[in-house]
CSV table of N, CA and C and ligand atoms in Angstrom, one decimal:
chain,number,residue,atom,x,y,z
A,664,MET,N,60.7,55.5,-10.3
A,664,MET,CA,60.4,54.2,-10.8
A,664,MET,C,59.2,53.6,-10.2
A,665,ARG,N,58.6,52.8,-11.0
A,665,ARG,CA,57.4,52.1,-10.4
A,665,ARG,C,57.6,50.6,-10.4
A,666,LEU,N,57.1,50.1,-9.4
A,666,LEU,CA,57.2,48.7,-9.3
A,666,LEU,C,55.8,48.0,-9.6
A,667,THR,N,55.9,47.2,-10.5
A,667,THR,CA,54.6,46.5,-10.9
A,667,THR,C,54.6,45.1,-10.2
A,668,LYS,N,53.6,45.1,-9.5
A,668,LYS,CA,53.5,43.8,-8.7
A,668,LYS,C,52.7,42.8,-9.5
A,669,LYS,N,53.2,41.7,-9.6
A,669,LYS,CA,52.5,40.7,-10.3
A,669,LYS,C,52.0,39.7,-9.2
A,670,ALA,N,50.7,39.5,-9.2
A,670,ALA,CA,50.2,38.6,-8.3
A,670,ALA,C,49.9,37.2,-9.0
A,671,ALA,N,50.7,36.3,-8.5
A,671,ALA,CA,50.5,35.0,-9.1
A,671,ALA,C,49.6,34.2,-8.1
A,672,GLY,N,48.5,33.9,-8.6
A,672,GLY,CA,47.6,33.1,-7.7
A,672,GLY,C,47.4,31.7,-8.1
A,673,LEU,N,47.5,30.9,-7.2
A,673,LEU,CA,47.3,29.5,-7.5
A,673,LEU,C,46.1,29.0,-6.7
A,674,ILE,N,45.2,28.6,-7.5
A,674,ILE,CA,44.0,28.1,-6.8
A,674,ILE,C,44.0,26.6,-6.9
A,675,ALA,N,44.1,26.1,-5.8
A,675,ALA,CA,44.0,24.6,-5.7
A,675,ALA,C,42.6,24.2,-5.6
A,676,ALA,N,42.1,23.8,-6.7
A,676,ALA,CA,40.7,23.4,-6.7
A,676,ALA,C,40.5,22.0,-6.1
A,677,ALA,N,40.6,22.0,-4.9
A,677,ALA,CA,40.5,20.7,-4.2
A,677,ALA,C,39.0,20.5,-3.8
A,678,THR,N,38.2,20.6,-4.8
A,678,THR,CA,36.8,20.5,-4.5
A,678,THR,C,36.3,19.2,-5.0
A,679,LEU,N,36.6,18.2,-4.3
A,679,LEU,CA,36.1,16.9,-4.6
A,679,LEU,C,35.0,16.5,-3.7
A,680,PHE,N,33.8,16.5,-4.2
A,680,PHE,CA,32.7,16.2,-3.3
A,680,PHE,C,32.2,14.7,-3.5
A,681,THR,N,32.2,14.1,-2.5
A,681,THR,CA,31.6,12.7,-2.5
A,681,THR,C,30.2,12.8,-2.0
A,682,VAL,N,29.3,12.7,-3.0
A,682,VAL,CA,27.9,12.9,-2.7
A,682,VAL,C,27.3,11.5,-2.4
A,683,VAL,N,27.0,11.3,-1.2
A,683,VAL,CA,26.3,10.0,-0.8
A,683,VAL,C,24.8,10.4,-0.6
A,684,ALA,N,24.0,9.9,-1.5
A,684,ALA,CA,22.6,10.2,-1.3
A,684,ALA,C,22.1,9.4,-0.1
A,685,PRO,N,21.5,10.2,0.8
A,685,PRO,CA,20.9,9.5,2.0
A,685,PRO,C,19.8,8.6,1.6
A,686,ALA,N,19.7,7.5,2.3
A,686,ALA,CA,18.7,6.5,2.0
A,686,ALA,C,17.3,7.2,2.1
A,687,ALA,N,16.6,7.1,1.0
A,687,ALA,CA,15.3,7.7,1.0
A,687,ALA,C,14.4,7.2,2.2
A,688,ALA,N,13.7,8.0,2.8
A,688,ALA,CA,12.9,7.6,3.9
A,688,ALA,C,11.7,6.9,3.3
A,689,ALA,N,11.9,5.7,2.8
A,689,ALA,CA,10.8,4.9,2.2
A,689,ALA,C,9.7,4.7,3.1
A,690,ALA,N,10.0,4.6,4.4
A,690,ALA,CA,9.0,4.3,5.4
A,690,ALA,C,8.0,5.4,5.5
A,691,ALA,N,8.4,6.6,5.0
A,691,ALA,CA,7.5,7.8,5.2
A,691,ALA,C,6.4,7.8,4.1
A,692,SER,N,6.5,7.0,3.1
A,692,SER,CA,5.5,7.0,2.1
A,692,SER,C,4.4,6.0,2.4
A,693,PRO,N,3.2,6.2,1.9
A,693,PRO,CA,2.1,5.3,2.1
A,693,PRO,C,2.4,3.9,1.4
A,694,ARG,N,1.7,2.9,1.9
A,694,ARG,CA,1.9,1.6,1.3
A,694,ARG,C,1.0,1.4,0.1
A,695,SER,N,1.0,2.4,-0.7
A,695,SER,CA,0.1,2.3,-1.9
A,695,SER,C,0.7,1.4,-2.9
A,696,THR,N,2.0,1.0,-2.8
A,696,THR,CA,2.6,0.0,-3.6
A,696,THR,C,2.3,-1.3,-3.1
A,697,CYS,N,1.8,-2.2,-4.0
A,697,CYS,CA,1.5,-3.6,-3.6
A,697,CYS,C,2.5,-4.5,-4.3
A,698,TYR,N,3.2,-5.2,-3.5
A,698,TYR,CA,4.3,-6.0,-4.1
A,698,TYR,C,3.7,-7.3,-4.6
A,699,GLY,N,4.5,-7.9,-5.5
A,699,GLY,CA,4.1,-9.2,-6.2
A,699,GLY,C,3.8,-10.3,-5.2
A,700,GLY,N,2.8,-11.1,-5.6
A,700,GLY,CA,2.5,-12.2,-4.7
A,700,GLY,C,1.6,-11.9,-3.6
A,701,ARG,N,0.9,-10.7,-3.6
A,701,ARG,CA,0.0,-10.3,-2.6
A,701,ARG,C,-1.2,-9.7,-3.1
A,702,VAL,N,-2.3,-9.7,-2.3
A,702,VAL,CA,-3.4,-8.8,-2.5
A,702,VAL,C,-3.4,-7.8,-1.4
A,703,CYS,N,-3.5,-6.5,-1.8
A,703,CYS,CA,-3.4,-5.5,-0.8
A,703,CYS,C,-4.8,-4.8,-0.7
A,704,LEU,N,-5.2,-4.6,0.5
A,704,LEU,CA,-6.5,-4.0,0.8
A,704,LEU,C,-6.2,-2.7,1.6
A,705,TYR,N,-7.0,-1.7,1.3
A,705,TYR,CA,-6.8,-0.3,1.9
A,705,TYR,C,-8.1,0.2,2.6
A,706,ALA,N,-7.9,0.9,3.7
A,706,ALA,CA,-9.1,1.4,4.5
A,706,ALA,C,-9.7,2.6,3.8
A,707,GLY,N,-8.9,3.3,2.9
A,707,GLY,CA,-9.4,4.5,2.3
A,707,GLY,C,-9.5,4.3,0.8
A,708,TYR,N,-10.3,5.2,0.1
A,708,TYR,CA,-10.3,5.2,-1.3
A,708,TYR,C,-8.9,5.5,-1.9
A,709,ASP,N,-8.7,5.1,-3.1
A,709,ASP,CA,-7.5,5.6,-3.8
A,709,ASP,C,-6.2,5.1,-3.1
A,710,TYR,N,-6.3,3.9,-2.5
A,710,TYR,CA,-5.1,3.3,-1.9
A,710,TYR,C,-4.5,4.2,-0.7
A,711,ASN,N,-5.5,4.8,-0.1
A,711,ASN,CA,-5.2,5.6,1.1
A,711,ASN,C,-4.5,7.0,0.8
A,712,ARG,N,-4.4,7.3,-0.4
A,712,ARG,CA,-3.7,8.6,-0.8
A,712,ARG,C,-4.3,9.7,0.0
A,713,GLY,N,-3.4,10.4,0.7
A,713,GLY,CA,-3.9,11.6,1.5
A,713,GLY,C,-4.7,11.3,2.7
A,714,GLN,N,-4.7,10.0,3.1
A,714,GLN,CA,-5.5,9.6,4.3
A,714,GLN,C,-4.6,8.8,5.2
A,715,VAL,N,-5.2,8.4,6.4
A,715,VAL,CA,-4.5,7.6,7.3
A,715,VAL,C,-4.2,6.3,6.6
A,716,ASP,N,-2.9,5.8,6.7
A,716,ASP,CA,-2.5,4.7,5.8
A,716,ASP,C,-2.7,3.4,6.5
A,717,HIS,N,-4.0,3.0,6.7
A,717,HIS,CA,-4.3,1.7,7.2
A,717,HIS,C,-4.5,0.7,6.0
A,718,TRP,N,-3.7,-0.4,6.0
A,718,TRP,CA,-3.7,-1.3,4.9
A,718,TRP,C,-3.3,-2.7,5.4
A,719,ARG,N,-3.5,-3.7,4.5
A,719,ARG,CA,-3.1,-5.0,4.9
A,719,ARG,C,-2.9,-5.8,3.6
A,720,ASP,N,-1.9,-6.7,3.6
A,720,ASP,CA,-1.8,-7.6,2.4
A,720,ASP,C,-2.0,-9.0,2.8
A,721,PHE,N,-2.5,-9.8,1.8
A,721,PHE,CA,-2.8,-11.2,2.0
A,721,PHE,C,-2.1,-12.1,0.9
A,722,VAL,N,-1.7,-13.2,1.4
A,722,VAL,CA,-1.0,-14.2,0.5
A,722,VAL,C,-1.9,-15.5,0.4
A,723,SER,N,-2.9,-15.5,1.2
A,723,SER,CA,-3.8,-16.7,1.1
A,723,SER,C,-5.2,-16.3,1.6
A,724,ASP,N,-6.2,-17.2,1.5
A,724,ASP,CA,-7.5,-16.9,1.9
A,724,ASP,C,-7.6,-16.5,3.3
A,725,ASP,N,-8.7,-15.7,3.6
A,725,ASP,CA,-9.0,-15.3,5.0
A,725,ASP,C,-10.5,-15.3,5.0
A,726,SER,N,-11.1,-16.2,5.8
A,726,SER,CA,-12.6,-16.4,5.8
A,726,SER,C,-13.3,-15.4,6.7
A,727,ASN,N,-12.5,-14.7,7.5
A,727,ASN,CA,-13.2,-13.7,8.4
A,727,ASN,C,-12.2,-12.6,8.9
A,728,PHE,N,-12.5,-11.4,8.5
A,728,PHE,CA,-11.6,-10.3,8.8
A,728,PHE,C,-11.8,-9.8,10.2
A,729,ALA,N,-12.8,-10.4,11.0
A,729,ALA,CA,-13.1,-9.9,12.3
A,729,ALA,C,-11.9,-9.9,13.2
A,730,ASP,N,-11.0,-10.9,13.0
A,730,ASP,CA,-9.8,-11.0,13.8
A,730,ASP,C,-8.5,-10.4,13.2
A,731,ASN,N,-8.7,-9.5,12.2
A,731,ASN,CA,-7.6,-8.9,11.5
A,731,ASN,C,-7.6,-7.4,11.8
A,732,ASN,N,-6.5,-6.8,12.2
A,732,ASN,CA,-6.4,-5.4,12.3
A,732,ASN,C,-5.6,-4.8,11.1
A,733,TRP,N,-5.9,-3.6,10.8
A,733,TRP,CA,-5.1,-2.9,9.7
A,733,TRP,C,-3.7,-2.7,10.2
A,734,LEU,N,-2.8,-2.7,9.3
A,734,LEU,CA,-1.4,-2.3,9.6
A,734,LEU,C,-1.2,-0.8,9.4
A,735,ASN,N,-0.3,-0.2,10.1
A,735,ASN,CA,0.1,1.2,9.8
A,735,ASN,C,1.1,1.2,8.7
A,736,TRP,N,1.5,2.3,8.3
A,736,TRP,CA,2.5,2.5,7.2
A,736,TRP,C,3.8,1.8,7.5
A,737,ASP,N,4.1,1.7,8.8
A,737,ASP,CA,5.4,1.1,9.2
A,737,ASP,C,5.3,-0.4,9.6
A,738,PHE,N,4.2,-1.0,9.2
A,738,PHE,CA,3.9,-2.4,9.4
A,738,PHE,C,3.5,-2.6,10.9
A,739,SER,N,3.4,-1.6,11.7
A,739,SER,CA,2.9,-1.9,13.1
A,739,SER,C,1.4,-2.0,13.1
A,740,ASN,N,0.9,-2.6,14.2
A,740,ASN,CA,-0.5,-2.9,14.3
A,740,ASN,C,-1.2,-1.6,14.6
A,741,SER,N,-2.3,-1.3,13.8
A,741,SER,CA,-3.0,-0.1,14.1
A,741,SER,C,-4.1,-0.3,15.2
A,742,TRP,N,-4.3,-1.5,15.6
A,742,TRP,CA,-5.3,-1.9,16.6
A,742,TRP,C,-6.7,-1.4,16.1
A,743,THR,N,-6.9,-1.3,14.8
A,743,THR,CA,-8.2,-0.9,14.2
A,743,THR,C,-8.6,-2.1,13.4
A,744,SER,N,-9.8,-2.6,13.7
A,744,SER,CA,-10.3,-3.8,12.9
A,744,SER,C,-10.5,-3.4,11.4
A,745,MET,N,-10.1,-4.4,10.6
A,745,MET,CA,-10.2,-4.1,9.1
A,745,MET,C,-11.6,-4.7,8.6
A,746,ASP,N,-12.4,-5.3,9.5
A,746,ASP,CA,-13.7,-5.8,9.1
A,746,ASP,C,-14.6,-4.7,8.7
A,747,ASN,N,-15.3,-4.8,7.5
A,747,ASN,CA,-16.2,-3.8,7.0
A,747,ASN,C,-15.5,-2.4,6.9
A,748,ASP,N,-14.3,-2.4,6.4
A,748,ASP,CA,-13.7,-1.1,6.2
A,748,ASP,C,-12.8,-1.0,4.9
A,749,THR,N,-12.8,-2.1,4.1
A,749,THR,CA,-12.0,-2.0,2.9
A,749,THR,C,-12.7,-1.1,1.9
A,750,SER,N,-11.9,-0.1,1.3
A,750,SER,CA,-12.4,0.8,0.4
A,750,SER,C,-11.7,0.8,-1.0
A,751,SER,N,-10.5,0.2,-1.0
A,751,SER,CA,-9.8,0.0,-2.3
A,751,SER,C,-8.9,-1.2,-2.2
A,752,ILE,N,-8.5,-1.6,-3.4
A,752,ILE,CA,-7.7,-2.9,-3.5
A,752,ILE,C,-6.8,-2.9,-4.7
A,753,ARG,N,-5.6,-3.6,-4.5
A,753,ARG,CA,-4.7,-3.9,-5.6
A,753,ARG,C,-4.4,-5.4,-5.5
A,754,ASN,N,-4.5,-6.0,-6.7
A,754,ASN,CA,-4.2,-7.4,-6.7
A,754,ASN,C,-2.9,-7.7,-7.5
A,755,ARG,N,-2.0,-8.3,-6.8
A,755,ARG,CA,-0.7,-8.7,-7.4
A,755,ARG,C,-0.4,-10.2,-7.1
A,756,ILE,N,-1.4,-10.9,-6.8
A,756,ILE,CA,-1.2,-12.3,-6.3
A,756,ILE,C,-0.9,-13.3,-7.4
A,757,GLY,N,-1.3,-13.0,-8.6
A,757,GLY,CA,-1.0,-13.9,-9.7
A,757,GLY,C,-2.2,-14.6,-10.2
A,758,CYS,N,-3.4,-14.3,-9.6
A,758,CYS,CA,-4.7,-14.9,-10.0
A,758,CYS,C,-5.8,-14.0,-9.5
A,759,SER,N,-7.0,-14.4,-9.8
A,759,SER,CA,-8.1,-13.6,-9.3
A,759,SER,C,-8.3,-13.7,-7.8
A,760,ALA,N,-8.9,-12.7,-7.2
A,760,ALA,CA,-9.3,-12.7,-5.8
A,760,ALA,C,-10.6,-12.1,-5.6
A,761,THR,N,-11.4,-12.7,-4.7
A,761,THR,CA,-12.8,-12.3,-4.5
A,761,THR,C,-13.0,-11.7,-3.1
A,762,LEU,N,-13.5,-10.6,-3.0
A,762,LEU,CA,-13.9,-10.0,-1.7
A,762,LEU,C,-15.4,-10.4,-1.4
A,763,TRP,N,-15.7,-10.8,-0.2
A,763,TRP,CA,-17.0,-11.2,0.2
A,763,TRP,C,-17.6,-10.3,1.3
A,764,GLN,N,-18.9,-10.1,1.2
A,764,GLN,CA,-19.5,-9.3,2.2
A,764,GLN,C,-19.5,-9.9,3.6
A,765,HIS,N,-19.7,-11.2,3.6
A,765,HIS,CA,-19.9,-11.8,5.0
A,765,HIS,C,-18.7,-12.8,5.2
A,766,PRO,N,-18.4,-13.1,6.5
A,766,PRO,CA,-17.5,-14.2,6.8
A,766,PRO,C,-17.9,-15.5,6.2
A,767,GLY,N,-17.0,-16.3,5.8
A,767,GLY,CA,-17.3,-17.6,5.2
A,767,GLY,C,-17.7,-17.6,3.8
A,768,TYR,N,-17.3,-16.4,3.1
A,768,TYR,CA,-17.5,-16.3,1.7
A,768,TYR,C,-18.9,-16.4,1.2
A,769,THR,N,-19.7,-15.5,1.8
A,769,THR,CA,-21.1,-15.4,1.4
A,769,THR,C,-21.5,-13.9,1.2
A,770,GLY,N,-22.7,-13.7,0.6
A,770,GLY,CA,-23.2,-12.4,0.4
A,770,GLY,C,-22.7,-11.8,-0.8
A,771,ALA,N,-22.8,-10.4,-0.9
A,771,ALA,CA,-22.3,-9.7,-2.1
A,771,ALA,C,-20.8,-9.9,-2.3
A,772,HIS,N,-20.4,-10.0,-3.5
A,772,HIS,CA,-18.9,-10.2,-3.7
A,772,HIS,C,-18.5,-9.6,-5.0
A,773,SER,N,-17.2,-9.3,-5.1
A,773,SER,CA,-16.6,-8.8,-6.3
A,773,SER,C,-15.3,-9.4,-6.5
A,774,THR,N,-15.0,-9.7,-7.8
A,774,THR,CA,-13.7,-10.4,-8.1
A,774,THR,C,-12.8,-9.5,-8.9
A,775,PHE,N,-11.5,-9.6,-8.5
A,775,PHE,CA,-10.5,-8.7,-9.1
A,775,PHE,C,-9.4,-9.5,-9.7
A,776,THR,N,-9.2,-9.3,-11.0
A,776,THR,CA,-8.2,-10.1,-11.7
A,776,THR,C,-6.8,-9.7,-11.3
A,777,HIS,N,-5.9,-10.6,-11.6
A,777,HIS,CA,-4.5,-10.3,-11.3
A,777,HIS,C,-4.0,-9.0,-12.0
A,778,ASN,N,-3.3,-8.2,-11.3
A,778,ASN,CA,-2.7,-7.0,-11.8
A,778,ASN,C,-3.8,-5.9,-11.9
A,779,SER,N,-5.0,-6.1,-11.3
A,779,SER,CA,-6.0,-5.1,-11.4
A,779,SER,C,-5.9,-4.2,-10.1
A,780,ASN,N,-6.4,-3.0,-10.3
A,780,ASN,CA,-6.5,-2.0,-9.2
A,780,ASN,C,-7.9,-1.5,-9.2
A,781,ASP,N,-8.5,-1.3,-8.0
A,781,ASP,CA,-9.7,-0.6,-7.9
A,781,ASP,C,-9.7,0.4,-6.7
A,782,GLY,N,-9.6,1.6,-7.0
A,782,GLY,CA,-9.5,2.6,-5.9
A,782,GLY,C,-10.8,3.1,-5.3
A,783,TYR,N,-11.9,2.5,-5.8
A,783,TYR,CA,-13.2,3.0,-5.4
A,783,TYR,C,-14.2,1.8,-5.4
A,784,LEU,N,-14.3,1.2,-4.2
A,784,LEU,CA,-15.2,0.0,-4.2
A,784,LEU,C,-16.7,0.3,-4.0
A,785,ALA,N,-17.0,1.6,-3.8
A,785,ALA,CA,-18.4,1.9,-3.6
A,785,ALA,C,-19.3,1.6,-4.8
A,786,ASN,N,-18.7,1.5,-6.0
A,786,ASN,CA,-19.5,1.2,-7.2
A,786,ASN,C,-19.3,-0.2,-7.7
A,787,ASN,N,-18.8,-1.1,-6.8
A,787,ASN,CA,-18.7,-2.5,-7.1
A,787,ASN,C,-19.8,-3.3,-6.2
A,788,ALA,N,-20.1,-4.5,-6.6
A,788,ALA,CA,-21.1,-5.3,-5.9
A,788,ALA,C,-20.7,-5.4,-4.4
A,789,ILE,N,-19.4,-5.6,-4.1
A,789,ILE,CA,-19.0,-5.7,-2.7
A,789,ILE,C,-19.3,-4.4,-1.9
A,790,GLY,N,-19.2,-3.3,-2.6
A,790,GLY,CA,-19.5,-2.0,-2.0
A,790,GLY,C,-18.4,-1.5,-1.1
A,791,ASN,N,-18.6,-0.3,-0.5
A,791,ASN,CA,-17.6,0.3,0.4
A,791,ASN,C,-17.8,-0.2,1.8
A,792,ASP,N,-16.7,-0.5,2.5
A,792,ASP,CA,-16.7,-0.8,3.9
A,792,ASP,C,-17.6,-2.0,4.2
A,793,ARG,N,-17.6,-3.0,3.4
A,793,ARG,CA,-18.4,-4.2,3.6
A,793,ARG,C,-17.6,-5.5,3.6
A,794,ALA,N,-16.4,-5.5,3.0
A,794,ALA,CA,-15.7,-6.8,2.9
A,794,ALA,C,-15.4,-7.4,4.2
A,795,SER,N,-15.7,-8.7,4.3
A,795,SER,CA,-15.4,-9.5,5.6
A,795,SER,C,-14.6,-10.7,5.3
A,796,ALA,N,-14.3,-11.0,4.0
A,796,ALA,CA,-13.5,-12.2,3.7
A,796,ALA,C,-12.9,-12.1,2.4
A,797,ILE,N,-11.8,-12.8,2.1
A,797,ILE,CA,-11.1,-12.8,0.8
A,797,ILE,C,-10.8,-14.2,0.4
A,798,ASP,N,-11.2,-14.5,-0.8
A,798,ASP,CA,-10.9,-15.8,-1.4
A,798,ASP,C,-9.9,-15.6,-2.6
A,799,ILE,N,-8.7,-16.1,-2.4
A,799,ILE,CA,-7.7,-16.0,-3.4
A,799,ILE,C,-7.6,-17.3,-4.2
A,800,TRP,N,-8.0,-17.3,-5.4
A,800,TRP,CA,-8.3,-18.5,-6.2
A,800,TRP,C,-7.1,-19.4,-6.3
A,801,CYS,N,-5.9,-18.9,-6.4
A,801,CYS,CA,-4.8,-19.8,-6.6
A,801,CYS,C,-4.0,-20.2,-5.3
A,802,ARG,N,-4.6,-19.9,-4.2
A,802,ARG,CA,-3.9,-20.2,-2.9
A,802,ARG,C,-4.8,-21.0,-2.0
B,604,CA,CA1,-13.0,2.3,4.5
B,605,CA,CA1,-14.7,0.4,-8.2
B,606,CA,CA1,-19.1,-7.5,6.0
């Protein structure tokens, strides 16, 4: 006689995965996003893409950049002067903003309307690495 073995398998599919997406390391990305209510200036072309992320945002006029340092991506002080170093701009302040060549709002200048972006200031009147003041029309 032969015995037929029957294997009864019970598979308990206790496969319940609770996937908690880890908080994205937002701090690791450049500050190329400019939030509402600000004008954002960048030390490099193209909002610092692929470059050292020195940036700074403004909510009101600043007549002289000589006493402003760039911020790092994590908002820390870069200890690098932002005077004569702006290369691109995003405007989200809600009105136009003008960059000026010299402190006190004089010299060559370029105006950027609300919601505009310019990743290459070399072909603007203000030029590359020349801005020393910002005039925000509505503040
Ligand atoms: Ca620059
Ligand atoms: Ca330009
Ligand atoms: Ca200047």
